[in-house]
Coordinates of C-alpha atoms in Angstrom, one line a residue:
X1 CA -26.7 52.4 3.1
X2 CA -30.0 50.2 2.0
X3 CA -28.2 49.3 -1.4
X4 CA -25.5 48.3 0.5
X5 CA -27.9 46.2 3.0
X6 CA -29.7 44.8 -0.4
X7 CA -26.4 44.0 -1.9
X8 CA -25.2 41.9 1.2
X9 CA -28.2 40.0 0.8
X10 CA -28.2 39.5 -2.1
X11 CA -25.0 37.9 -2.2
X12 CA -25.7 35.6 0.6
X13 CA -28.7 34.7 -1.1
X14 CA -26.9 34.1 -4.5
X15 CA -24.4 31.9 -2.3
X16 CA -26.4 30.0 -0.6
X17 CA -28.3 28.8 -3.6
X18 CA -25.3 27.7 -5.3
X19 CA -24.0 25.6 -2.6
X20 CA -27.7 24.3 -2.3
X21 CA -26.7 23.4 -5.8
X22 CA -23.8 20.8 -5.2
X23 CA -24.9 17.2 -6.1
X24 CA -24.4 15.0 -2.6
X25 CA -23.6 12.1 -4.8
X26 CA -20.8 14.2 -6.9
X27 CA -19.7 15.3 -3.1
X28 CA -19.5 11.7 -2.2
X29 CA -17.5 10.5 -5.5
X30 CA -15.1 13.3 -4.5
X31 CA -14.7 12.0 -0.7
X32 CA -14.3 8.1 -2.3
X33 CA -12.0 9.1 -4.6
X34 CA -9.9 10.9 -1.8
X35 CA -10.1 7.9 0.5
X36 CA -9.0 5.4 -2.2
X37 CA -5.7 7.2 -2.8
X38 CA -5.4 7.3 0.8
X39 CA -6.0 4.2 1.3
X40 CA -3.4 3.5 -1.3
X41 CA -0.7 5.5 -0.2
X42 CA -0.8 3.7 3.1
X43 CA -0.7 0.3 1.7
X44 CA 2.2 1.3 -0.4
X45 CA 4.1 2.7 2.7
X46 CA 3.1 0.0 4.8
X47 CA 2.7 -3.1 2.9
X48 CA 0.7 -6.1 4.7
X49 CA 2.1 -9.4 5.0
X50 CA -1.0 -12.0 4.3
X51 CA -1.5 -15.6 3.6
X52 CA -4.3 -14.9 1.4
X53 CA -6.0 -11.1 -0.1
X54 CA -9.0 -9.8 -1.1
X55 CA -9.8 -6.6 -2.8
X56 CA -12.1 -4.2 -4.4
X57 CA -10.4 -1.3 -5.7
X58 CA -12.9 0.6 -7.4
X59 CA -14.7 0.7 -4.0
X60 CA -11.6 0.9 -2.2
X61 CA -12.1 -2.3 -0.2
X62 CA -9.0 -4.1 0.6
X63 CA -8.5 -7.2 3.1
X64 CA -5.7 -9.1 3.7
X65 CA -5.6 -12.7 6.0
X66 CA -3.0 -13.2 8.5
X67 CA -4.4 -16.8 9.4
X68 CA -6.9 -18.3 6.9
X69 CA -8.6 -22.1 7.6
X70 CA -9.2 -22.2 3.5
X71 CA -12.6 -23.9 3.9
X72 CA -14.7 -24.4 0.6
X73 CA -17.3 -21.4 1.0
X74 CA -18.4 -19.4 3.7
X75 CA -21.6 -21.0 5.6
X76 CA -22.2 -17.4 7.3
X77 CA -25.8 -16.2 7.0
X78 CA -27.7 -13.3 8.3
X79 CA -29.3 -14.2 12.2
X80 CA -25.8 -15.9 12.8
X81 CA -24.2 -14.8 15.9
X82 CA -20.5 -14.2 15.1
X83 CA -17.9 -13.4 18.3
X84 CA -15.1 -11.5 17.0
X85 CA -11.8 -9.6 18.8
X86 CA -11.3 -6.4 17.0
X87 CA -9.0 -2.9 17.0
X88 CA -10.0 -0.2 15.0
X89 CA -8.0 2.3 13.7
X90 CA -7.6 5.3 11.6
X91 CA -4.8 5.5 8.9
X92 CA -2.8 7.3 10.8
X93 CA -2.4 3.8 12.9
X94 CA -4.2 5.9 16.0
X95 CA -6.4 3.1 17.5
X96 CA -10.1 4.7 18.2
X97 CA -11.6 1.4 19.6
X98 CA -10.8 -2.4 20.6
X99 CA -12.0 -5.0 22.7
X100 CA -8.7 -6.3 24.0
X101 CA -8.4 -4.4 27.2
X102 CA -4.2 -4.6 27.1
X103 CA -4.2 -2.8 23.9
X104 CA -6.6 0.3 25.3
X105 CA -4.5 0.5 27.8
X106 CA -1.4 0.4 25.9
X107 CA -3.3 3.4 23.9
X108 CA -4.7 5.4 26.5
X109 CA -8.3 4.7 25.4
X110 CA -9.2 2.3 28.1
X111 CA -12.4 2.9 30.1
X112 CA -12.4 1.5 33.7
X113 CA -16.7 1.3 33.2
X114 CA -16.5 -1.0 30.0
X115 CA -16.3 -4.8 30.4
X116 CA -13.2 -5.8 27.6
X117 CA -14.7 -8.8 25.9
X118 CA -15.0 -9.8 22.4
X119 CA -17.8 -8.4 20.4
X120 CA -20.6 -10.8 19.8
X121 CA -23.4 -9.5 17.4
X122 CA -26.1 -11.1 14.7
X123 CA -25.1 -10.9 11.1
X124 CA -27.2 -9.2 8.7
X125 CA -29.2 -6.7 11.1
X126 CA -26.7 -3.5 10.5
X127 CA -25.6 -3.9 14.1
X128 CA -22.3 -2.6 12.9
X129 CA -20.5 -0.3 10.3
X130 CA -21.1 -1.6 6.6
X131 CA -17.4 -2.3 6.0
X132 CA -16.9 -4.3 9.3
X133 CA -19.5 -6.6 8.7
X134 CA -18.7 -7.4 4.9
X135 CA -15.4 -8.2 6.3
X136 CA -17.0 -10.5 8.9
X137 CA -18.8 -11.8 6.4
X138 CA -15.9 -13.0 4.3
X139 CA -14.2 -14.7 7.4
X140 CA -14.8 -18.2 8.6
X141 CA -13.7 -18.9 12.7
X142 CA -10.1 -19.2 13.9
X143 CA -9.0 -16.7 10.8
X144 CA -7.2 -13.6 11.7
X145 CA -7.2 -10.4 9.0
X146 CA -6.5 -6.5 8.6
X147 CA -9.6 -4.7 6.3
X148 CA -8.9 -1.2 5.5
X149 CA -12.2 0.7 3.5
X150 CA -13.4 4.2 2.7
X151 CA -15.3 6.3 5.4
X152 CA -18.5 5.5 3.2
X153 CA -18.1 1.9 4.3
X154 CA -17.8 3.2 8.0
X155 CA -18.9 6.8 9.8
X156 CA -19.3 8.4 6.4
X157 CA -19.5 12.2 6.9
X158 CA -20.2 11.7 10.7
X159 CA -17.4 12.1 13.7
X160 CA -17.8 9.3 16.3
X161 CA -15.6 9.5 19.1
X162 CA -12.0 10.0 18.0
X163 CA -12.4 9.1 14.6
X164 CA -13.1 12.6 12.2
X165 CA -15.5 12.5 9.9
X166 CA -14.6 11.3 6.2
X167 CA -12.1 8.6 7.5
X168 CA -11.4 5.7 6.0
X169 CA -11.1 2.9 8.6
X170 CA -8.3 -0.3 9.2
X171 CA -9.8 -3.1 11.3
X172 CA -7.9 -6.0 12.8
X173 CA -10.3 -8.3 13.1
X174 CA -9.8 -12.3 14.6
X175 CA -13.3 -14.3 14.4
X176 CA -13.7 -16.3 17.2
X177 CA -16.7 -18.4 16.5
X178 CA -19.8 -18.7 14.3
X179 CA -23.1 -19.6 16.2
X180 CA -25.9 -20.7 13.9
X181 CA -28.7 -18.7 13.8
X182 CA -32.2 -20.1 14.3
X183 CA -33.4 -19.2 10.8
X184 CA -31.5 -21.7 8.8
X185 CA -29.0 -24.4 8.8
X186 CA -27.1 -25.8 5.3

């Protein structure tokens, strides 16, 4: 009886030590590859028409402008305040968040206690997920774009609200306004 207990305990400790040897970077690489495959399949099955595109396939980041103002350069700086309407979705097209009340009502995610209005935040302080912020940094006021990125640029291994862990995300963005911050003027 004691030998079975020791054997089971040794097996458990061995399995635990084996699992602790798994390299988290390797796991992140596997998740990124899986995300990229899912994003590429989504784009193949759901082509997005655009007037301008940007992509970093190695990172799994894709951006498609529905409306582009085509200025010469982007002047968005850390500390500038952006105002943006957005719709957030998972790759199965399920909307998990939006700043637009009617879209929330139409998709069963309306919250009576929430004030639906464009998101307003200062750029460069980590106040939004990195994929969202990177996409906004590439936009100009008046532009509308759809961005798709892997989970590591979203919520990563953490589930959040209606978003499962390791979920690539889609955001439809409408950059309404940019107010220059007090830190720099071009």
